CSV table of C-alpha atoms in Angstrom, one decimal:
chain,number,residue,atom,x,y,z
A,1,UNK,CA,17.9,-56.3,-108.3
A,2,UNK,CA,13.7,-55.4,-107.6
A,3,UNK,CA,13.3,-54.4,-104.1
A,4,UNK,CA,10.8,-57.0,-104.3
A,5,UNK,CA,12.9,-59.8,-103.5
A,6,UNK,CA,13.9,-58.8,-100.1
A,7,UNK,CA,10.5,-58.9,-98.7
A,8,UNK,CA,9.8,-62.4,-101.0
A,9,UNK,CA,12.9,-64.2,-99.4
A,10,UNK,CA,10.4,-67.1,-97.8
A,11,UNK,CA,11.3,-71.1,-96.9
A,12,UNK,CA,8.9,-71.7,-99.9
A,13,UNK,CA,10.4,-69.8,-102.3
A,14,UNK,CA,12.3,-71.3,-105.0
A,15,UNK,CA,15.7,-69.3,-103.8
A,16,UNK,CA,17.5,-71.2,-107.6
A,17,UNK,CA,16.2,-68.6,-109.5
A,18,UNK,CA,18.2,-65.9,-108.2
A,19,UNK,CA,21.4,-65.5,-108.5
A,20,UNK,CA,24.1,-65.7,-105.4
A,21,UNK,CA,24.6,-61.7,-105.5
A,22,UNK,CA,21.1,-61.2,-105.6
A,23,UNK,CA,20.6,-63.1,-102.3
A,24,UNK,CA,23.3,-61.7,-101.1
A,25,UNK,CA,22.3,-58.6,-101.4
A,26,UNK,CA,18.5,-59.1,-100.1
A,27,UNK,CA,20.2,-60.6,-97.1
A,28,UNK,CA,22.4,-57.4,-96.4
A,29,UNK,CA,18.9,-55.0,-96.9
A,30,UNK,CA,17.5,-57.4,-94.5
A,31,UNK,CA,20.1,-57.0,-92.2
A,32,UNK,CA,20.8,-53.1,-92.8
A,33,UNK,CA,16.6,-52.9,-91.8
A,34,UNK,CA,16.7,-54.7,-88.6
A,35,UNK,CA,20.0,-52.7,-87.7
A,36,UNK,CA,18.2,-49.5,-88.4
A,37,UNK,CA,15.0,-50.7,-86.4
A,38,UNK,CA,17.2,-51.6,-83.5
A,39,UNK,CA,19.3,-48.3,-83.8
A,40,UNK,CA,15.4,-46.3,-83.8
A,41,UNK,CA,14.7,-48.4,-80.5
A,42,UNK,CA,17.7,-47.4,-78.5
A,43,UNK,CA,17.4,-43.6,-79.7
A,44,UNK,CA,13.9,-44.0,-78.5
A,45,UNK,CA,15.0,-44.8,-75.1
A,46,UNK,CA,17.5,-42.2,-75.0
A,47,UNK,CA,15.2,-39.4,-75.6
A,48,UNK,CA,12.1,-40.7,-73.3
A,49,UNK,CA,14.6,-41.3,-70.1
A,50,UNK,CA,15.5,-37.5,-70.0
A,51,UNK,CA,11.4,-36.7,-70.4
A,52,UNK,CA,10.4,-39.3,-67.8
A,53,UNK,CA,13.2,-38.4,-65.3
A,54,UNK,CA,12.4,-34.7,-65.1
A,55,UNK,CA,8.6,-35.6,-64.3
A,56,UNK,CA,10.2,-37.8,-61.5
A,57,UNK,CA,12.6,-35.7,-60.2
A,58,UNK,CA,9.4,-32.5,-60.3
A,59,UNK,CA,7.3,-35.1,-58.3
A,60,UNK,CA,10.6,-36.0,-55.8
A,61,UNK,CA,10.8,-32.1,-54.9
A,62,UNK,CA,6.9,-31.4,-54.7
A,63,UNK,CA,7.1,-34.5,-52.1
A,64,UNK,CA,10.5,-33.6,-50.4
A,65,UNK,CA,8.7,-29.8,-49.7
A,66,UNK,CA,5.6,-31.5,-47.9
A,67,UNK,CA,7.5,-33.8,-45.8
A,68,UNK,CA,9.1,-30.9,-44.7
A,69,UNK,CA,5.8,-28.6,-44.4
A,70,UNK,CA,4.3,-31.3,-42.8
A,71,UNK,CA,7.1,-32.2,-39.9
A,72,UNK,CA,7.6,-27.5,-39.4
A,73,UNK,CA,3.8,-27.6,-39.0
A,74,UNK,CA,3.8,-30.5,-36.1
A,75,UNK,CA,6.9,-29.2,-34.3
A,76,UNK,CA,5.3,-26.0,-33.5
A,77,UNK,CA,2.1,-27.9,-32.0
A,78,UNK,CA,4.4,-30.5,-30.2
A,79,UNK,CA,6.1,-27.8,-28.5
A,80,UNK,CA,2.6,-26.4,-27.9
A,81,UNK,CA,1.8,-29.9,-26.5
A,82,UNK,CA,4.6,-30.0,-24.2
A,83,UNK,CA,4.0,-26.6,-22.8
A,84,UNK,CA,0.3,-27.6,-22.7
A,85,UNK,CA,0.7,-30.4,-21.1
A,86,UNK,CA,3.6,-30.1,-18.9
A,87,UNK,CA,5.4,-33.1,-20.4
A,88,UNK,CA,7.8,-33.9,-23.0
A,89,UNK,CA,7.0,-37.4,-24.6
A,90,UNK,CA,9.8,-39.7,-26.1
A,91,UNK,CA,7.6,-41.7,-28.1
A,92,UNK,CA,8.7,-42.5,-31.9
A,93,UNK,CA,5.6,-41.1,-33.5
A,94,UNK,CA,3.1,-38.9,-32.8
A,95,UNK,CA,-0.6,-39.4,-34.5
A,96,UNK,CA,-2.7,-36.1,-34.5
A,97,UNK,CA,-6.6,-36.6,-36.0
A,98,UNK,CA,-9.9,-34.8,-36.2
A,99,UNK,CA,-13.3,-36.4,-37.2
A,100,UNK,CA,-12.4,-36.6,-40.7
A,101,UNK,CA,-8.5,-37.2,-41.2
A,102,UNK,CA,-5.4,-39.0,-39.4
A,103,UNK,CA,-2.1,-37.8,-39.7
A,104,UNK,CA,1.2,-39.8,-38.1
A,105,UNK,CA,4.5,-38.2,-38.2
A,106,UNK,CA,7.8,-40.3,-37.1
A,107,UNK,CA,10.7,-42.3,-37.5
A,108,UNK,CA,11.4,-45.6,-38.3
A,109,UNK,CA,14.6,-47.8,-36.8
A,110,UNK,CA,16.7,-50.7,-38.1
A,111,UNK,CA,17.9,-52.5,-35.0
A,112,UNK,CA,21.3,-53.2,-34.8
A,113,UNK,CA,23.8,-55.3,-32.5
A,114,UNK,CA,27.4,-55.0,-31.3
A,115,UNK,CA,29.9,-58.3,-31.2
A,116,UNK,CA,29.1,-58.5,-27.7
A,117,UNK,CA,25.5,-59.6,-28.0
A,118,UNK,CA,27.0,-63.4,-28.8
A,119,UNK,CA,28.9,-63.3,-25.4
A,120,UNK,CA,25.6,-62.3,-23.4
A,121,UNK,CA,23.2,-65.5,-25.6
A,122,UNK,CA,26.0,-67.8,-24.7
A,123,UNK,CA,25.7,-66.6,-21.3
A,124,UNK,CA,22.1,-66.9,-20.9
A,125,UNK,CA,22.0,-70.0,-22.9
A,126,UNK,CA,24.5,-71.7,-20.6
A,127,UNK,CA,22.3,-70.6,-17.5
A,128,UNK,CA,18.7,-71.9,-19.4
A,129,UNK,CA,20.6,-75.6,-20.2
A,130,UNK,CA,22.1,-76.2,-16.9
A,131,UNK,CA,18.1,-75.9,-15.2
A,132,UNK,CA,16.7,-79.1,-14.9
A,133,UNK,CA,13.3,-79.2,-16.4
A,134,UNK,CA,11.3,-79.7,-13.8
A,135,UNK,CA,7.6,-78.1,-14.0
A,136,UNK,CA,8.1,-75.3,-12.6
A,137,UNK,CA,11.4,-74.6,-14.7
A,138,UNK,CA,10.0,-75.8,-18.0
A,139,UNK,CA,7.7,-72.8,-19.0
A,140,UNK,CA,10.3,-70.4,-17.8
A,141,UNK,CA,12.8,-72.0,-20.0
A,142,UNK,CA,10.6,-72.2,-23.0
A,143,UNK,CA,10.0,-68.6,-22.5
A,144,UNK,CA,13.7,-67.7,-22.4
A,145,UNK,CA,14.5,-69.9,-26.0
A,146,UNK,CA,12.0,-68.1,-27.8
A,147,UNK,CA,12.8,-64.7,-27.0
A,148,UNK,CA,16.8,-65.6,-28.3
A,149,UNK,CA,15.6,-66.9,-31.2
A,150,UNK,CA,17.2,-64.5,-34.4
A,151,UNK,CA,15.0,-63.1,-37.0
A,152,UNK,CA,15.9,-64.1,-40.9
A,153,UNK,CA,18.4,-61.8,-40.8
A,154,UNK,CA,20.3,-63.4,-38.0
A,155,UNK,CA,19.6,-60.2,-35.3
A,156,UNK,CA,17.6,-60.4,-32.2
A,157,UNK,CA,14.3,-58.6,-32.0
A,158,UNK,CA,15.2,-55.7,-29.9
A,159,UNK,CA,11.5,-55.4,-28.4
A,160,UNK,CA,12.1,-58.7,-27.0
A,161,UNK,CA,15.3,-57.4,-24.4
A,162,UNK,CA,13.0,-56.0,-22.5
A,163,UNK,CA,10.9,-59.2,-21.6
A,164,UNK,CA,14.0,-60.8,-21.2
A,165,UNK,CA,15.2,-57.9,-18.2
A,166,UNK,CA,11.7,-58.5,-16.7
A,167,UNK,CA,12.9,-62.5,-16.1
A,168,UNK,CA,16.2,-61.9,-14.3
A,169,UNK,CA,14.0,-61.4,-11.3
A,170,UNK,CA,12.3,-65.1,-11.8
A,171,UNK,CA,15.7,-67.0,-11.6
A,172,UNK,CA,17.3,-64.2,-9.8
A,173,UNK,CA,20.5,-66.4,-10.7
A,174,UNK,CA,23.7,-64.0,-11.5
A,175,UNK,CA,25.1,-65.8,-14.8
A,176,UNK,CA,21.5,-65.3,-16.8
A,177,UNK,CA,21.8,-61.4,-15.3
A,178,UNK,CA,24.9,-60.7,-16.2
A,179,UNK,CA,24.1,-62.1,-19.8
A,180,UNK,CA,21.2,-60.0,-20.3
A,181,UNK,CA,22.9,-56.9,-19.1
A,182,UNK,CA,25.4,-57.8,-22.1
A,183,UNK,CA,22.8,-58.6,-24.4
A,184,UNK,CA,20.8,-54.5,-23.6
A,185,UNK,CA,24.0,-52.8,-23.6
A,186,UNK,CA,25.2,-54.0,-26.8
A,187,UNK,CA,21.6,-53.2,-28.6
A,188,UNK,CA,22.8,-50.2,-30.8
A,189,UNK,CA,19.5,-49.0,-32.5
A,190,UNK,CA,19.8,-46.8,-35.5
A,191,UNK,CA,17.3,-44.0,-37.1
A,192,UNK,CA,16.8,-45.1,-41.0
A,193,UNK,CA,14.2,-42.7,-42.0
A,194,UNK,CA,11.3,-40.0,-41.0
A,195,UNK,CA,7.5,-41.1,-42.2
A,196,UNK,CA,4.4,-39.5,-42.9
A,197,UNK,CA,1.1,-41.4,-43.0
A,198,UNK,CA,-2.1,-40.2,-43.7
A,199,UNK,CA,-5.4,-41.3,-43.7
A,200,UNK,CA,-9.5,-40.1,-44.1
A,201,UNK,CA,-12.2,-40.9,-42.2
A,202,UNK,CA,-15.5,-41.6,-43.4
A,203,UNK,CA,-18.7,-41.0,-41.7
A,204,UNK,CA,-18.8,-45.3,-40.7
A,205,UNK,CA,-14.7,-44.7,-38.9
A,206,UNK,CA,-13.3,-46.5,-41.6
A,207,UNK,CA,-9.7,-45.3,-42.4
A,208,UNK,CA,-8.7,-44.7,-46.0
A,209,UNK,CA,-5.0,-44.1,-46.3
A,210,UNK,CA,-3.3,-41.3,-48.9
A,211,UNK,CA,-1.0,-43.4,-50.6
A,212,UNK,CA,2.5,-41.1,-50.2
A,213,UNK,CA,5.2,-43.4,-51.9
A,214,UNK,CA,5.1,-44.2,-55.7
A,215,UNK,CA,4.8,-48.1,-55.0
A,216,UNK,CA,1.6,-47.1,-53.4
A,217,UNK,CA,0.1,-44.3,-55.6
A,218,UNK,CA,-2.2,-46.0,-58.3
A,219,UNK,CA,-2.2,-45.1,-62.0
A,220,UNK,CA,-4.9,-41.9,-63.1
A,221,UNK,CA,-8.0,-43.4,-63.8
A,222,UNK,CA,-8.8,-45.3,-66.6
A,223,UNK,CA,-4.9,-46.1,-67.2
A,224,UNK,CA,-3.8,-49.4,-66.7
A,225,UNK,CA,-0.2,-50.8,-67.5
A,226,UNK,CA,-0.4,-54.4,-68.6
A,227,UNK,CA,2.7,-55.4,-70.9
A,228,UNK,CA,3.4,-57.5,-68.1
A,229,UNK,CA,0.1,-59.6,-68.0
A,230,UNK,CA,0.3,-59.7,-72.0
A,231,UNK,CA,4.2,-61.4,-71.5
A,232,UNK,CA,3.1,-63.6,-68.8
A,233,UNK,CA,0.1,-64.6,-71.2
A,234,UNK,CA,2.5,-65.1,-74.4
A,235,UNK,CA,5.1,-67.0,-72.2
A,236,UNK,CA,1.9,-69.4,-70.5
A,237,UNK,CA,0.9,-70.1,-74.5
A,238,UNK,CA,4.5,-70.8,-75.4
């Protein structure tokens, strides 16, 4: 059969003129073409991961050695600092900057609860509901209900335990002190990761930060990646 009849095969074309192993044959070409096609795409993929991963894992390193760099160059001058200074901070972070740059160094914390921390609410909220709500009660409750309330997540805000230590000595009332204590000691804070951010200064203050995460380093100039706007565009014309 002429080749010609697999690329003819059209809702238009008069398909009686040819016989039933002629079509089935331009129907298995057709199918052998789009097999090979999809075969080409999926080697495609498997030899451009490898490529792209090596770049990636090149970048990780180069980033991994300047964190580290970066935190040995600060630990000498914050012992410097100490001696300097006399005192030993406990701060999280520690910002250093010149005229022209900014640099913070530091850790970041997800806070995090024991099961006791239900026991100590309870407490407080048992002590809060049994006030009457006079005037002079009514703000200090209002206070006390907001600074329970849970983020999304379900967790206390663990900033907030310390406004809530400050208010034992306003009701000065043994339940809601014994239900705050609960509610500190069962706050069990945990170190997730050290940062680095950077920033430069022009000559008006403004800040411009170095972007030191791939989800905030922009393309090279004059590269932009837009197969997503082109499906969005294709889906909105469907």
């Amino acid at each position: 059969m002429n080749a010609a009849l697999t690329n003819s095969i059209k809702p238009s074309l008069d398909l009686s003129q040819f016989s039933a192993q002629e079509l089935k044959e331009a129907l298995n070409r057709i199918e052998n073409k789009k097999n090979e096609e999809r075969d080409a795409y999926k080697k495609l993929v498997a030899e451009t991961i490898p490529k792209a991963l090596s770049r990636l894992h090149e970048t990780s390193e180069m980033m991994r050695n300047a964190k580290t760099e970066t935190f040995q160059l600060f630990e000498t001058i914050l012992d410097l600092k100490n001696q300097v200074y006399g005192f030993k901070e406990k701060q999280m972070s520690h910002t250093f900057s010149n005229d022209k740059e900014e640099i913070t160094i530091g850790y970041r914390i997800n806070e995090g609860w024991d099961d006791t921390v239900t026991i100590g609410i309870e407490k407080v909220q048992n002590y809060i509901s049994s006030l009457s709500t006079s005037k002079e009660t009514a703000s200090l409750v209002k206070i006390v209900f907001n600074l329970l309330k849970k983020d999304a997540k379900g967790n206390l805000k663990g900033s907030r335990v310390l406004e809530l230590q400050k208010l034992t000595k306003e009701f000065n009332n043994e339940e809601f002190t014994d239900g705050v204590e609960i509610i500190a000691s069962s706050f069990k804070p945990i170190r997730s990761s050290w940062f680095i951010e950077a920033s430069r200064i022009d000559e008006n203050g403004v800040r411009t930060n170095i972007p030191l995460s791939m989800s905030s380093v922009d393309f090279l100039q004059g590269y932009a990646f837009n197969f997503f706007n082109q499906q969005n565009e294709q889906n909105h014309a469907a």
